[in-house]
Amino acid sequence: MNGKVPVYDTLTQSRWYDRLSVKLMAWVLLTSLSVGLFLSFIQVSVEAVTAQKHLDSDIRQYLSTVRHSASQAIYSIDPALGDQVLEGLMSSEMIVRARILHPNGNVLSQTNRALQESPLRVLTDRLFEPTRLYTLGLYMNTPAPTHYGNLEVTIDTFPAAQRFLNRSIITFIAGLTMAMILAIVLYAAHHVILTSPIKQIIESLLRIDPAEPGLQSVSLPPQHEHDELGTLVKATNELLNAIEGHQHRRAEAEARVLRLSQYDVLTGLPNRIQFRSYLQGAIDEAQINDQQLAVICIGIDDFGSINDQHGYNVGDRLLQKFAERLNESRDTLHTSCRLVGDMLALIQFNVISTLRVAAFAESLLQDITRPFVIDDITLRISASMGIVMYPDDGAEPEKLLQQAEQTMNLAKSDGSNRFHFYVASLDAEIRERKQLEKDLLSALDQKQLQVAYQPKVDMVSGQVIGLEALIRWIHPERGFVPPDLFIPIAESNDSIVEIGYWVIRQVCQDSQALEAMGHKDLSIAINLSACQLHRTDFVSQSLSILEEEQARTEQIAFEITETAFMSDLNQAISTLQALASEGMECAVDDFGTGFSSLSYLKQLPVAALKIDKQFIRDLLDDQDDQQIVHAIIQLGRSLKLDVIAEGVESLEQARHLVQDKCRIGQGYYFSRPVFMDKLPEALDEAGQRARDILGKEG
Ligand code: C2E
Ligand code: CA
Ligand code: CA
């Protein structure tokens, strides 16, 4: 509507002399007046000439009536008769002087009168001369016609001129009146036919809302359907409709773009950006009303394996149904969105207590466990949730969302199908973990990683038979970072793969160096993570590193935990077979801590079992540990596998193990893990300690 008022003003308040009809009238008036004037002038001029001609013939006719008497008077030289004749002539008011003259110019009779006086004479004397002179010859037949004198008459032209003038004025006035009438008629016609309908059209146009130009059409003034105005109105209406259509399409396109930018295409839920602004609004309102809010981040547990197992299509459909179910259970107290992937978020408004939030989360978890049916597949899923509270945990939407997300991840890693409330100390832990993760990415390049070696000894022969390679991270600020802290991080972002290859290369080089020092036949065991084991190119990559470093396969062995095998047993078996066929032995690490089962152990091409150090720690005092250790040793013997005890810290533990027929030991008692520079002494020391067990001399 803006801009309409000034236009309307200029249209309705236009000055009268700017109006079309007035302009037309002025034109008509001017032209008809000038044409009328011109024509009247010609008419008057022509009439002036004819009027003079008429005057002449009238006078001559008048004079001829007295010719005979005047001739008689001059012939008989009778002045009295002459006077009488002239007196008769003077009865015409036009005649101002009359004379009867002898041929020699002597006057017989004469009479005079003054010219008529009138202010109009100024004009009439210009049109006609003031007087006109007529001379009539006087003859007598005596017997032949003889000239006896002249009759001379002077007339005043004024009376005739005045009559002429009166007629001319009437002619002029008639002409003017005609012009005026024509102008007025044209003005009126123009007003009725053009100005007034145009005004109606303009008013109708001004009523049109520019925002919706097609809503109202310009009205057609009656009786103008078929003329140019009708065409104008129709064309205008078509144009307005076209504009409306165009605007409509444009608005639709804009709305589509807006939807795409604010809503998730798959679930139709608001996206993260939109949700953040909802959350900001909710926080603002909660702040005013002094209320609490809960932000709940929900992730489907193990969504990746649903995708792997049933395909992305089913995964997408599940997400849709999942979103629908969340919305079903949502009342006016909630609003939800899709953050990313399988992660949804929810705001719970006006929370009275965290207990209520917990109850709500619990009910959501329950709700989610109801099976989802997609086509003919029935899926049972669970979800994990992270919950943050406004204002307790923060007031910044993005921060709250991040915290909720982290808390959810924590709930997932805690075993899933549960909810966690955000705890500030955990947040700090997560942040530290994130920082470590970042630092770890550059640790390799910046040569912050090193490999330490811990000897394995044959407790019966008193010989060092091998080493275990244990990675060390010397952080530039934090110093020593324990592998138990950073290995899981490296596993979570797969950087363990690159690190693992680096360890293999390092071990090859160190093994060569050891051989050069005379320590032959010491195979070095390298710890492997599940994700390394499950890489299809692991064996070939490892072999090419060995080749590059000119190491033999017997110099290398691997230690793999039970849980690493279990996640994909078939893959593990084929990798281990490939390693074994190349001459690289594998040991089951941390044996006894997982789901140790005979059936899988029989299938695995492994050469040794490593008893986890947790069973060795209290071996001398704890009956249970003694029994477990005994059982593992027996199992190893029956399967013809070496059994290695790790975490041996004392001579007594070592003796107990030897008595129980465990030959190989590893632990602080023999040697701590040491770097290459200290390794030769450590090897000697470990050998000595091993021989001490059975009291052998060095
Ligand atoms: P693990 O394979 O069970 O390694 C044995 C752990 O026990 C080592 O801890 C070692 O230093 C420690 N240890 C050795 N003797 C004793 C002892 O007498 N008493 C006690 N209390 N501990 C002893 P570390 O070096 O901190 O390594 C921890 C874990 O990190 C290893 O457990 C292994 O799972 C992982 N790890 C170490 N290096 C690598 C590597 O290069 N690659 C992979 N994937 N994992 C590694
Ligand atoms: Ca190990
Ligand atoms: Ca262990």
XYZ file of N, CA, C and O and ligand atoms in Angstrom, residues 468 470 527 559 589 610 646, ligand 2:
29
model
N 57.523 -57.458 23.827
C 56.241 -56.880 23.413
C 56.487 -55.400 23.138
O 57.138 -54.705 23.925
N 55.256 -51.733 23.004
C 54.189 -50.931 23.633
C 54.394 -49.460 23.270
O 55.478 -48.910 23.471
N 50.805 -55.137 19.385
C 49.373 -55.159 19.719
C 48.554 -54.634 18.534
O 48.905 -53.632 17.917
N 49.573 -59.486 18.923
C 48.701 -59.787 20.057
C 47.355 -59.136 19.779
O 47.287 -57.955 19.457
N 45.361 -61.872 23.353
C 45.724 -60.968 24.439
C 44.598 -60.907 25.465
O 43.439 -61.187 25.138
N 47.593 -65.178 26.243
C 48.222 -64.338 27.272
C 47.245 -64.166 28.408
O 46.157 -63.624 28.223
N 51.139 -62.277 31.867
C 51.618 -60.887 31.863
C 51.379 -60.277 33.230
O 50.577 -60.783 34.016
Ca 49.545 -56.944 24.748
